[in-house]
Tab-separated table of C-alpha atoms in Angstrom:
chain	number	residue	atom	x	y	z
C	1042	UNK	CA	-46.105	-45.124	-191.595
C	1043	UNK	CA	-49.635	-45.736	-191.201
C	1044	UNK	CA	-51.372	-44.354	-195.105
C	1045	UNK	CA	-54.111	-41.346	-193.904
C	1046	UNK	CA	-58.026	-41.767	-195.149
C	1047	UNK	CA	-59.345	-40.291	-197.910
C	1048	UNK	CA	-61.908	-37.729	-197.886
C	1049	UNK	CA	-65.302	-38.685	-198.940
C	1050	UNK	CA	-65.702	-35.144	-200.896
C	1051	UNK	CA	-63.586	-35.959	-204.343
C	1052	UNK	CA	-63.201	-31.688	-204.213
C	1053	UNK	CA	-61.454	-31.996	-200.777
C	1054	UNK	CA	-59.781	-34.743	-200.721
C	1055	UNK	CA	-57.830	-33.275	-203.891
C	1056	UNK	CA	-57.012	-29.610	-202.166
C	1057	UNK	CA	-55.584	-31.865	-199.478
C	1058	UNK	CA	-53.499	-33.879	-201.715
C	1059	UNK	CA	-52.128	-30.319	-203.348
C	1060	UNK	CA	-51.733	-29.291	-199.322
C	1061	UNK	CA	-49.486	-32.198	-199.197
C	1062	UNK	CA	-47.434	-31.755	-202.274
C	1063	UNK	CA	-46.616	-28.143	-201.061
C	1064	UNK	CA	-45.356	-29.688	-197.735
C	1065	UNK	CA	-48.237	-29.035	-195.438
C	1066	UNK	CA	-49.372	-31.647	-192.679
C	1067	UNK	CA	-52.294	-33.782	-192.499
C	1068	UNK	CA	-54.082	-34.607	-188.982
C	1069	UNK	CA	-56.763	-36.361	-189.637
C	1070	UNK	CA	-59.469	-36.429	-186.387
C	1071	UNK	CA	-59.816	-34.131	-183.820
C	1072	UNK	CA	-63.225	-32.466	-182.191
C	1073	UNK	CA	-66.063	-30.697	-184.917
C	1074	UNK	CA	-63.550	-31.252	-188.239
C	1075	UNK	CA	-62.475	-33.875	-190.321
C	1076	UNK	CA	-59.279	-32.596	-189.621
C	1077	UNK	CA	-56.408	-30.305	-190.304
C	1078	UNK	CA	-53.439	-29.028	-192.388
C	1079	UNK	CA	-50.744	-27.431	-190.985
C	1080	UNK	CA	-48.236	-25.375	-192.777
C	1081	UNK	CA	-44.368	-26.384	-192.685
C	1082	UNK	CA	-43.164	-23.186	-191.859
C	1083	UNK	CA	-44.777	-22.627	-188.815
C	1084	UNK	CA	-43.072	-19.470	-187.948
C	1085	UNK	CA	-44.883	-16.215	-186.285
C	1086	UNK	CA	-44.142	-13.989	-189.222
C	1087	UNK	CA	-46.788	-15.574	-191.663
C	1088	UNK	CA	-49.991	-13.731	-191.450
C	1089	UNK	CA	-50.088	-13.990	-186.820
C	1090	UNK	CA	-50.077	-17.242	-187.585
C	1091	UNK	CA	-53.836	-17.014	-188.954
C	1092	UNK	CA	-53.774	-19.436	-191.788
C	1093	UNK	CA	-51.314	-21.756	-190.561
C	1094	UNK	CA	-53.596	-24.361	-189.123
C	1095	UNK	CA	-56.797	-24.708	-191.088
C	1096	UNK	CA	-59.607	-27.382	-190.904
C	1097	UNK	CA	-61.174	-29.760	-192.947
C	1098	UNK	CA	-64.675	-30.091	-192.359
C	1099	UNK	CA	-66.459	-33.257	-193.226
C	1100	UNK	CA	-69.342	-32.267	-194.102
C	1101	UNK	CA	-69.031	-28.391	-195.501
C	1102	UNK	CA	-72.052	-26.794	-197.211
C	1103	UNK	CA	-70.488	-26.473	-200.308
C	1104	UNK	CA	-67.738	-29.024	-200.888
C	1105	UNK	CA	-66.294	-26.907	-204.013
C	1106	UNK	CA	-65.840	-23.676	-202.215
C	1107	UNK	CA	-64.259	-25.305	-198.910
C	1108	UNK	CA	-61.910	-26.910	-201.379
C	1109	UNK	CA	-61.138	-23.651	-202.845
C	1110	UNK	CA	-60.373	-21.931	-199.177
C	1111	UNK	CA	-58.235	-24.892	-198.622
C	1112	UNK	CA	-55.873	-24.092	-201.721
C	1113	UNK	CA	-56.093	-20.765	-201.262
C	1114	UNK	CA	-54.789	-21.324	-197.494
C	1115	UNK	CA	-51.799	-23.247	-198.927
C	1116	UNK	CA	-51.131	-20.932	-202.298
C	1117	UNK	CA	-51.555	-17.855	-200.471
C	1118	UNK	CA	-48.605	-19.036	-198.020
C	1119	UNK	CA	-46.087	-15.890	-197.571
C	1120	UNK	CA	-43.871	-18.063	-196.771
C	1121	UNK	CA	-44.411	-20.297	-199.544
C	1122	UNK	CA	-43.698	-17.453	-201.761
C	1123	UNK	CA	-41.079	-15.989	-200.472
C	1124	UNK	CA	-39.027	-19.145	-200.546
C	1125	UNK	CA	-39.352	-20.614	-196.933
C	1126	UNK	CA	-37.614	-18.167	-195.544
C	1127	UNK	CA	-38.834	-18.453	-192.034
């Protein structure tokens, strides 16, 4: 298995490290984003499926606060919290 790139923004690239350790996929590539995470659960009971694809952009404003919406995607999981219980 092919390793995925880093991030240029230090910020991001460690919200998508903490996106990994909770499970969540990496895509990198893709049109107008860097790319995306993807949550494991996948299932049509967490939040209409709103936060359960979410993109990385390259180049955000404000690298801190993009970094924050990207943990608070993953930590904010029902799911997650609930157990997995899809």
């Amino acid at each position: 298995m092919k390793a995925r790139p880093k991030h240029p923004r230090k910020e991001i690239e460690e919200a998508v490290r903490h996106a990994e350790s909770q499970g969540w996929r990496v895509e990198v590539g893709g049109s107008h984003a860097w790319g995306r995470i993807y949550c494991p659960f996948n299932s049509r009971f967490c939040r209409c499926g709103e936060f359960c694809i979410t993109s990385i952009w390259s180049t955000p404003k404000n690298s801190v606060s993009h970094a924050r919406a990207l943990r608070r995607a993953v930590d904010n999981c029902i799911l997650r919290k609930a157990g997995g219980c899809a």
